[in-house]
Amino acid sequence: MTIDASLDAPWTDLWYASADGLKLHARDYGPRDAAAPPVVCLPGLARSAGDFHELASALATADGGPRRVLALDYRGRGRSDYDPNPRNYDLPVESADILALLAAAGLAGAVFVGTSRGGMHVMLLAATHKDVLAGAVLNDIGPVIEMTGLMRIKGYVGQMPTPKTYEEAAALLQGIAGPGFPAFGAADWARLAARSFIERGGALVADHDPALTASLEALAPDKPLPPLWPFFDALKDVPLMLIRGEHSDILSAQTLAAMAERRPDADVLTVAGQGHAPVLWEAEVVGRVVGFVEGIAAEVPRGPEGTIAGVEG
């Protein structure tokens, strides 16, 4: 499927309250009365709704029919309130916030696209509220999470330097993530910087609560996380797409292969030249995800569709 990479659909701000009274934010794309199943996009640990702008724009205006797309800011990220209790930056609390978003938007369910931590939420929802899942896209996450990548993330979340300009911010991000993204050019790093930093108090700061480090304190190289296979297996019978970055240090090629063996019906895609986590703004990748989502709506068979530019299927 060919997607116009210049798509720039408008969105409205959807504000809603968490159970403990925080003001939370999501971007709301597309018509609210669209017939096509809606999509909910869940970002990575320290990321925000803006990461999904190109994908949301394409889904909201796709040839197969416009659809509503919600991309949320977790508590402590983007435009959502920071939590005075950093211990609430954990999966169960955030999962409740996701369900609160569905209620606020008047949705019984959706196709969920989860990047990294967002994919962990998708697996958790499969185990606890499977009825809300019309389909699932797991972007560079699986039931076995590599400690190498987790320790790398622990080394910078909540501890980012304060660049003076967005050019410095782009160079900073390239220094942190460059080895995993050899396909990135200057424009890519600039786009990532624009979505990673905000101006606050006359300075550029990372667009998340520095106290987010509390969610990573227990991580240690000699304490691997327990495998989450039961949560992955809870996705049985849910239309599934699996995405991995070629150079990912969070989702190994071996784990992806094991996931695909358990779910031979899944649409499996490896993004060349990228690590953790693949950005979802390239036209070829966006087109592949849109095609998968439209396949759910049309109830057509899913599965690998061969190779497209920059993507190994």
mmCIF file of C-alpha atoms in Angstrom, residues 52-289:
data_model
loop_
_atom_site.group_PDB
_atom_site.id
_atom_site.type_symbol
_atom_site.label_atom_id
_atom_site.label_comp_id
_atom_site.label_asym_id
_atom_site.label_seq_id
_atom_site.Cartn_x
_atom_site.Cartn_y
_atom_site.Cartn_z
ATOM 1 C CA PHE A 52 2.030 8.570 16.014
ATOM 2 C CA HIS A 53 1.141 11.672 14.003
ATOM 3 C CA GLU A 54 1.923 10.250 10.550
ATOM 4 C CA LEU A 55 0.311 6.903 11.280
ATOM 5 C CA ALA A 56 -2.750 8.529 12.858
ATOM 6 C CA SER A 57 -3.068 10.912 9.899
ATOM 7 C CA ALA A 58 -2.959 8.001 7.454
ATOM 8 C CA LEU A 59 -5.422 5.870 9.418
ATOM 9 C CA ALA A 60 -7.847 8.766 9.851
ATOM 10 C CA THR A 61 -7.941 9.441 6.093
ATOM 11 C CA ALA A 62 -7.233 6.009 4.567
ATOM 12 C CA ASP A 63 -8.827 4.940 1.278
ATOM 13 C CA GLY A 64 -10.509 2.050 3.066
ATOM 14 C CA GLY A 65 -12.594 4.530 5.008
ATOM 15 C CA PRO A 66 -11.864 7.248 7.573
ATOM 16 C CA ARG A 67 -11.632 6.160 11.170
ATOM 17 C CA ARG A 68 -11.183 7.677 14.594
ATOM 18 C CA VAL A 69 -7.667 7.451 16.035
ATOM 19 C CA LEU A 70 -6.655 8.290 19.600
ATOM 20 C CA ALA A 71 -3.004 8.758 20.587
ATOM 21 C CA LEU A 72 -2.496 9.245 24.293
ATOM 22 C CA ASP A 73 0.008 10.903 26.588
ATOM 23 C CA TYR A 74 0.513 8.725 29.660
ATOM 24 C CA ARG A 75 0.512 10.491 33.017
ATOM 25 C CA GLY A 76 3.814 12.313 33.383
ATOM 26 C CA ARG A 77 4.393 12.569 29.637
ATOM 27 C CA GLY A 78 3.472 15.096 26.973
ATOM 28 C CA ARG A 79 0.552 17.308 27.969
ATOM 29 C CA SER A 80 -0.797 15.052 30.706
ATOM 30 C CA ASP A 81 -0.356 16.006 34.347
ATOM 31 C CA TYR A 82 2.748 14.850 36.151
ATOM 32 C CA ASP A 83 1.980 12.539 39.058
ATOM 33 C CA PRO A 84 3.057 13.793 42.506
ATOM 34 C CA ASN A 85 3.645 10.146 43.426
ATOM 35 C CA PRO A 86 6.247 8.709 41.004
ATOM 36 C CA ARG A 87 5.356 5.184 42.143
ATOM 37 C CA ASN A 88 2.214 5.554 40.056
ATOM 38 C CA TYR A 89 4.281 5.427 36.891
ATOM 39 C CA ASP A 90 3.642 1.714 36.633
ATOM 40 C CA LEU A 91 1.725 -0.580 34.335
ATOM 41 C CA PRO A 92 -1.420 -1.251 36.421
ATOM 42 C CA VAL A 93 -2.059 2.462 37.059
ATOM 43 C CA GLU A 94 -1.438 3.384 33.437
ATOM 44 C CA SER A 95 -3.649 0.511 32.300
ATOM 45 C CA ALA A 96 -6.488 1.981 34.321
ATOM 46 C CA ASP A 97 -5.814 5.326 32.622
ATOM 47 C CA ILE A 98 -6.133 3.645 29.206
ATOM 48 C CA LEU A 99 -9.504 2.199 30.170
ATOM 49 C CA ALA A 100 -10.518 5.661 31.407
ATOM 50 C CA LEU A 101 -9.624 7.034 27.970
ATOM 51 C CA LEU A 102 -11.884 4.496 26.283
ATOM 52 C CA ALA A 103 -14.720 5.478 28.595
ATOM 53 C CA ALA A 104 -14.158 9.204 28.046
ATOM 54 C CA ALA A 105 -14.107 8.703 24.273
ATOM 55 C CA GLY A 106 -17.204 6.521 24.333
ATOM 56 C CA LEU A 107 -15.411 3.508 22.853
ATOM 57 C CA ALA A 108 -16.125 -0.113 23.723
ATOM 58 C CA GLY A 109 -12.906 -1.240 22.074
ATOM 59 C CA ALA A 110 -10.370 -0.567 19.342
ATOM 60 C CA VAL A 111 -7.402 -1.821 17.390
ATOM 61 C CA PHE A 112 -4.405 -1.045 19.625
ATOM 62 C CA VAL A 113 -0.977 -0.018 18.347
ATOM 63 C CA GLY A 114 1.594 -0.279 21.138
ATOM 64 C CA THR A 115 5.218 0.813 20.864
ATOM 65 C CA SER A 116 7.546 -0.711 23.473
ATOM 66 C CA ARG A 117 5.832 -0.035 26.824
ATOM 67 C CA GLY A 118 2.644 0.513 24.854
ATOM 68 C CA GLY A 119 2.911 -3.050 23.589
ATOM 69 C CA MET A 120 3.293 -4.271 27.162
ATOM 70 C CA HIS A 121 0.005 -2.533 27.882
ATOM 71 C CA VAL A 122 -1.587 -4.309 24.911
ATOM 72 C CA MET A 123 -0.498 -7.689 26.281
ATOM 73 C CA LEU A 124 -1.731 -6.727 29.754
ATOM 74 C CA LEU A 125 -5.095 -5.716 28.309
ATOM 75 C CA ALA A 126 -5.281 -9.057 26.505
ATOM 76 C CA ALA A 127 -4.952 -10.814 29.847
ATOM 77 C CA THR A 128 -7.333 -8.580 31.777
ATOM 78 C CA HIS A 129 -9.751 -6.847 29.349
ATOM 79 C CA LYS A 130 -9.494 -8.804 26.123
ATOM 80 C CA ASP A 131 -12.931 -7.641 25.028
ATOM 81 C CA VAL A 132 -11.543 -4.167 24.230
ATOM 82 C CA LEU A 133 -9.070 -5.537 21.649
ATOM 83 C CA ALA A 134 -10.277 -5.657 18.049
ATOM 84 C CA GLY A 135 -6.682 -6.096 16.893
ATOM 85 C CA ALA A 136 -3.130 -5.487 18.089
ATOM 86 C CA VAL A 137 0.145 -4.156 16.718
ATOM 87 C CA LEU A 138 3.206 -4.777 18.922
ATOM 88 C CA ASN A 139 6.010 -2.433 17.896
ATOM 89 C CA ASP A 140 9.394 -3.752 19.054
ATOM 90 C CA ILE A 141 8.238 -5.478 22.191
ATOM 91 C CA GLY A 142 7.561 -9.041 23.172
ATOM 92 C CA PRO A 143 7.308 -11.422 26.106
ATOM 93 C CA VAL A 144 11.111 -11.566 26.544
ATOM 94 C CA ILE A 145 12.683 -8.142 27.064
ATOM 95 C CA GLU A 146 16.447 -7.874 26.668
ATOM 96 C CA MET A 147 18.318 -6.418 29.643
ATOM 97 C CA THR A 148 20.901 -4.751 27.401
ATOM 98 C CA GLY A 149 18.260 -2.433 26.022
ATOM 99 C CA LEU A 150 16.555 -1.876 29.357
ATOM 100 C CA MET A 151 19.815 -0.802 30.989
ATOM 101 C CA ARG A 152 20.508 1.548 28.077
ATOM 102 C CA ILE A 153 17.085 3.147 28.574
ATOM 103 C CA LYS A 154 17.625 3.355 32.338
ATOM 104 C CA GLY A 155 20.796 5.322 31.634
ATOM 105 C CA TYR A 156 18.991 8.275 30.064
ATOM 106 C CA VAL A 157 15.295 8.406 31.066
ATOM 107 C CA GLY A 158 14.853 11.286 33.488
ATOM 108 C CA GLN A 159 18.538 12.164 33.165
ATOM 109 C CA MET A 160 18.743 13.939 29.828
ATOM 110 C CA PRO A 161 21.046 16.974 29.596
ATOM 111 C CA THR A 162 19.527 20.347 28.756
ATOM 112 C CA PRO A 163 20.456 21.268 25.184
ATOM 113 C CA LYS A 164 20.532 24.927 24.215
ATOM 114 C CA THR A 165 18.943 24.414 20.803
ATOM 115 C CA TYR A 166 16.984 21.775 18.928
ATOM 116 C CA GLU A 167 20.101 21.199 16.822
ATOM 117 C CA GLU A 168 21.958 20.255 20.010
ATOM 118 C CA ALA A 169 19.001 18.089 21.025
ATOM 119 C CA ALA A 170 19.191 16.214 17.719
ATOM 120 C CA ALA A 171 22.922 15.635 18.190
ATOM 121 C CA LEU A 172 22.291 14.431 21.731
ATOM 122 C CA LEU A 173 19.715 11.887 20.585
ATOM 123 C CA GLN A 174 22.004 10.717 17.796
ATOM 124 C CA GLY A 175 24.742 10.166 20.355
ATOM 125 C CA ILE A 176 22.421 8.031 22.466
ATOM 126 C CA ALA A 177 20.608 6.053 19.789
ATOM 127 C CA GLY A 178 22.718 6.475 16.650
ATOM 128 C CA PRO A 179 24.250 2.966 16.555
ATOM 129 C CA GLY A 180 20.773 1.465 16.388
ATOM 130 C CA PHE A 181 19.582 3.767 13.613
ATOM 131 C CA PRO A 182 22.194 3.799 10.849
ATOM 132 C CA ALA A 183 19.457 4.560 8.307
ATOM 133 C CA PHE A 184 18.643 7.895 9.965
ATOM 134 C CA GLY A 185 19.711 11.149 8.374
ATOM 135 C CA ALA A 186 19.868 14.670 9.775
ATOM 136 C CA ALA A 187 16.181 15.316 9.058
ATOM 137 C CA ASP A 188 15.189 12.197 11.007
ATOM 138 C CA TRP A 189 17.170 13.215 14.089
ATOM 139 C CA ALA A 190 15.712 16.720 13.864
ATOM 140 C CA ARG A 191 12.178 15.306 13.726
ATOM 141 C CA LEU A 192 12.871 13.033 16.696
ATOM 142 C CA ALA A 193 14.303 15.948 18.683
ATOM 143 C CA ALA A 194 11.207 18.044 18.002
ATOM 144 C CA ARG A 195 9.098 15.228 19.484
ATOM 145 C CA SER A 196 11.384 14.554 22.443
ATOM 146 C CA PHE A 197 12.014 18.028 23.909
ATOM 147 C CA ILE A 198 9.829 20.982 24.855
ATOM 148 C CA GLU A 199 10.552 24.540 25.892
ATOM 149 C CA ARG A 200 9.877 25.077 29.574
ATOM 150 C CA GLY A 201 11.124 27.941 31.718
ATOM 151 C CA GLY A 202 13.278 29.241 28.899
ATOM 152 C CA ALA A 203 15.091 25.912 28.448
ATOM 153 C CA LEU A 204 14.713 22.773 26.381
ATOM 154 C CA VAL A 205 13.833 19.791 28.530
ATOM 155 C CA ALA A 206 12.828 16.226 27.802
ATOM 156 C CA ASP A 207 9.064 15.932 27.393
ATOM 157 C CA HIS A 208 8.495 13.711 30.427
ATOM 158 C CA ASP A 209 8.608 13.905 34.196
ATOM 159 C CA PRO A 210 12.209 13.318 35.393
ATOM 160 C CA ALA A 211 10.680 11.285 38.226
ATOM 161 C CA LEU A 212 9.865 8.639 35.624
ATOM 162 C CA THR A 213 13.187 7.130 36.694
ATOM 163 C CA ALA A 214 11.283 5.619 39.647
ATOM 164 C CA SER A 215 9.782 3.060 37.278
ATOM 165 C CA LEU A 216 13.272 1.802 36.403
ATOM 166 C CA GLU A 217 14.978 1.772 39.801
ATOM 167 C CA ALA A 218 14.717 -1.975 40.333
ATOM 168 C CA LEU A 219 16.334 -2.858 37.001
ATOM 169 C CA ALA A 220 19.747 -4.503 37.225
ATOM 170 C CA PRO A 221 21.811 -6.492 34.712
ATOM 171 C CA ASP A 222 21.731 -9.584 36.920
ATOM 172 C CA LYS A 223 17.972 -9.434 37.462
ATOM 173 C CA PRO A 224 16.275 -10.254 34.136
ATOM 174 C CA LEU A 225 12.563 -9.646 33.914
ATOM 175 C CA PRO A 226 10.383 -12.749 34.049
ATOM 176 C CA PRO A 227 9.108 -13.850 30.629
ATOM 177 C CA LEU A 228 5.628 -12.642 29.751
ATOM 178 C CA TRP A 229 4.541 -15.516 27.520
ATOM 179 C CA PRO A 230 1.167 -15.979 29.256
ATOM 180 C CA PHE A 231 0.359 -12.339 28.484
ATOM 181 C CA PHE A 232 1.422 -12.745 24.864
ATOM 182 C CA ASP A 233 -0.571 -15.950 24.566
ATOM 183 C CA ALA A 234 -3.617 -14.066 25.861
ATOM 184 C CA LEU A 235 -3.651 -12.399 22.426
ATOM 185 C CA LYS A 236 -4.874 -15.689 20.953
ATOM 186 C CA ASP A 237 -7.605 -15.039 18.371
ATOM 187 C CA VAL A 238 -6.810 -11.292 18.319
ATOM 188 C CA PRO A 239 -5.606 -10.164 14.846
ATOM 189 C CA LEU A 240 -1.912 -9.487 15.397
ATOM 190 C CA MET A 241 0.950 -7.622 13.751
ATOM 191 C CA LEU A 242 4.529 -7.860 15.030
ATOM 192 C CA ILE A 243 7.141 -5.194 14.234
ATOM 193 C CA ARG A 244 10.836 -5.333 15.104
ATOM 194 C CA GLY A 245 13.697 -2.966 14.407
ATOM 195 C CA GLU A 246 16.559 -4.747 12.682
ATOM 196 C CA HIS A 247 19.006 -3.518 15.353
ATOM 197 C CA SER A 248 16.691 -3.695 18.355
ATOM 198 C CA ASP A 249 18.298 -4.338 21.747
ATOM 199 C CA ILE A 250 14.890 -4.826 23.405
ATOM 200 C CA LEU A 251 13.253 -7.430 21.140
ATOM 201 C CA SER A 252 15.672 -10.067 19.859
ATOM 202 C CA ALA A 253 15.321 -11.808 16.515
ATOM 203 C CA GLN A 254 15.047 -15.087 18.436
ATOM 204 C CA THR A 255 12.104 -13.836 20.502
ATOM 205 C CA LEU A 256 10.377 -12.487 17.399
ATOM 206 C CA ALA A 257 10.774 -15.881 15.732
ATOM 207 C CA ALA A 258 9.303 -17.603 18.787
ATOM 208 C CA MET A 259 6.364 -15.176 18.769
ATOM 209 C CA ALA A 260 5.747 -15.829 15.085
ATOM 210 C CA GLU A 261 5.911 -19.588 15.683
ATOM 211 C CA ARG A 262 3.211 -19.253 18.339
ATOM 212 C CA ARG A 263 1.170 -17.005 16.046
ATOM 213 C CA PRO A 264 1.778 -18.175 12.460
ATOM 214 C CA ASP A 265 -1.157 -16.009 11.344
ATOM 215 C CA ALA A 266 0.545 -12.805 12.531
ATOM 216 C CA ASP A 267 1.758 -10.178 10.088
ATOM 217 C CA VAL A 268 5.511 -9.986 10.833
ATOM 218 C CA LEU A 269 7.615 -7.030 9.749
ATOM 219 C CA THR A 270 11.269 -6.155 10.350
ATOM 220 C CA VAL A 271 12.244 -2.526 9.761
ATOM 221 C CA ALA A 272 15.710 -2.309 8.221
ATOM 222 C CA GLY A 273 18.242 0.212 9.510
ATOM 223 C CA GLN A 274 16.409 0.935 12.761
ATOM 224 C CA GLY A 275 16.686 -0.226 16.358
ATOM 225 C CA HIS A 276 14.458 0.288 19.375
ATOM 226 C CA ALA A 277 11.895 1.339 18.654
ATOM 227 C CA PRO A 278 11.121 1.731 14.949
ATOM 228 C CA VAL A 279 9.570 5.094 14.215
ATOM 229 C CA LEU A 280 6.182 4.893 12.576
ATOM 230 C CA TRP A 281 6.533 7.801 10.195
ATOM 231 C CA GLU A 282 8.096 6.243 7.087
ATOM 232 C CA ALA A 283 5.598 5.881 4.259
ATOM 233 C CA GLU A 284 6.326 2.188 3.633
ATOM 234 C CA VAL A 285 5.954 1.213 7.286
ATOM 235 C CA VAL A 286 2.855 3.359 7.755
ATOM 236 C CA GLY A 287 1.340 1.775 4.656
ATOM 237 C CA ARG A 288 1.964 -1.696 5.986
ATOM 238 C CA VAL A 289 0.294 -0.911 9.324
#
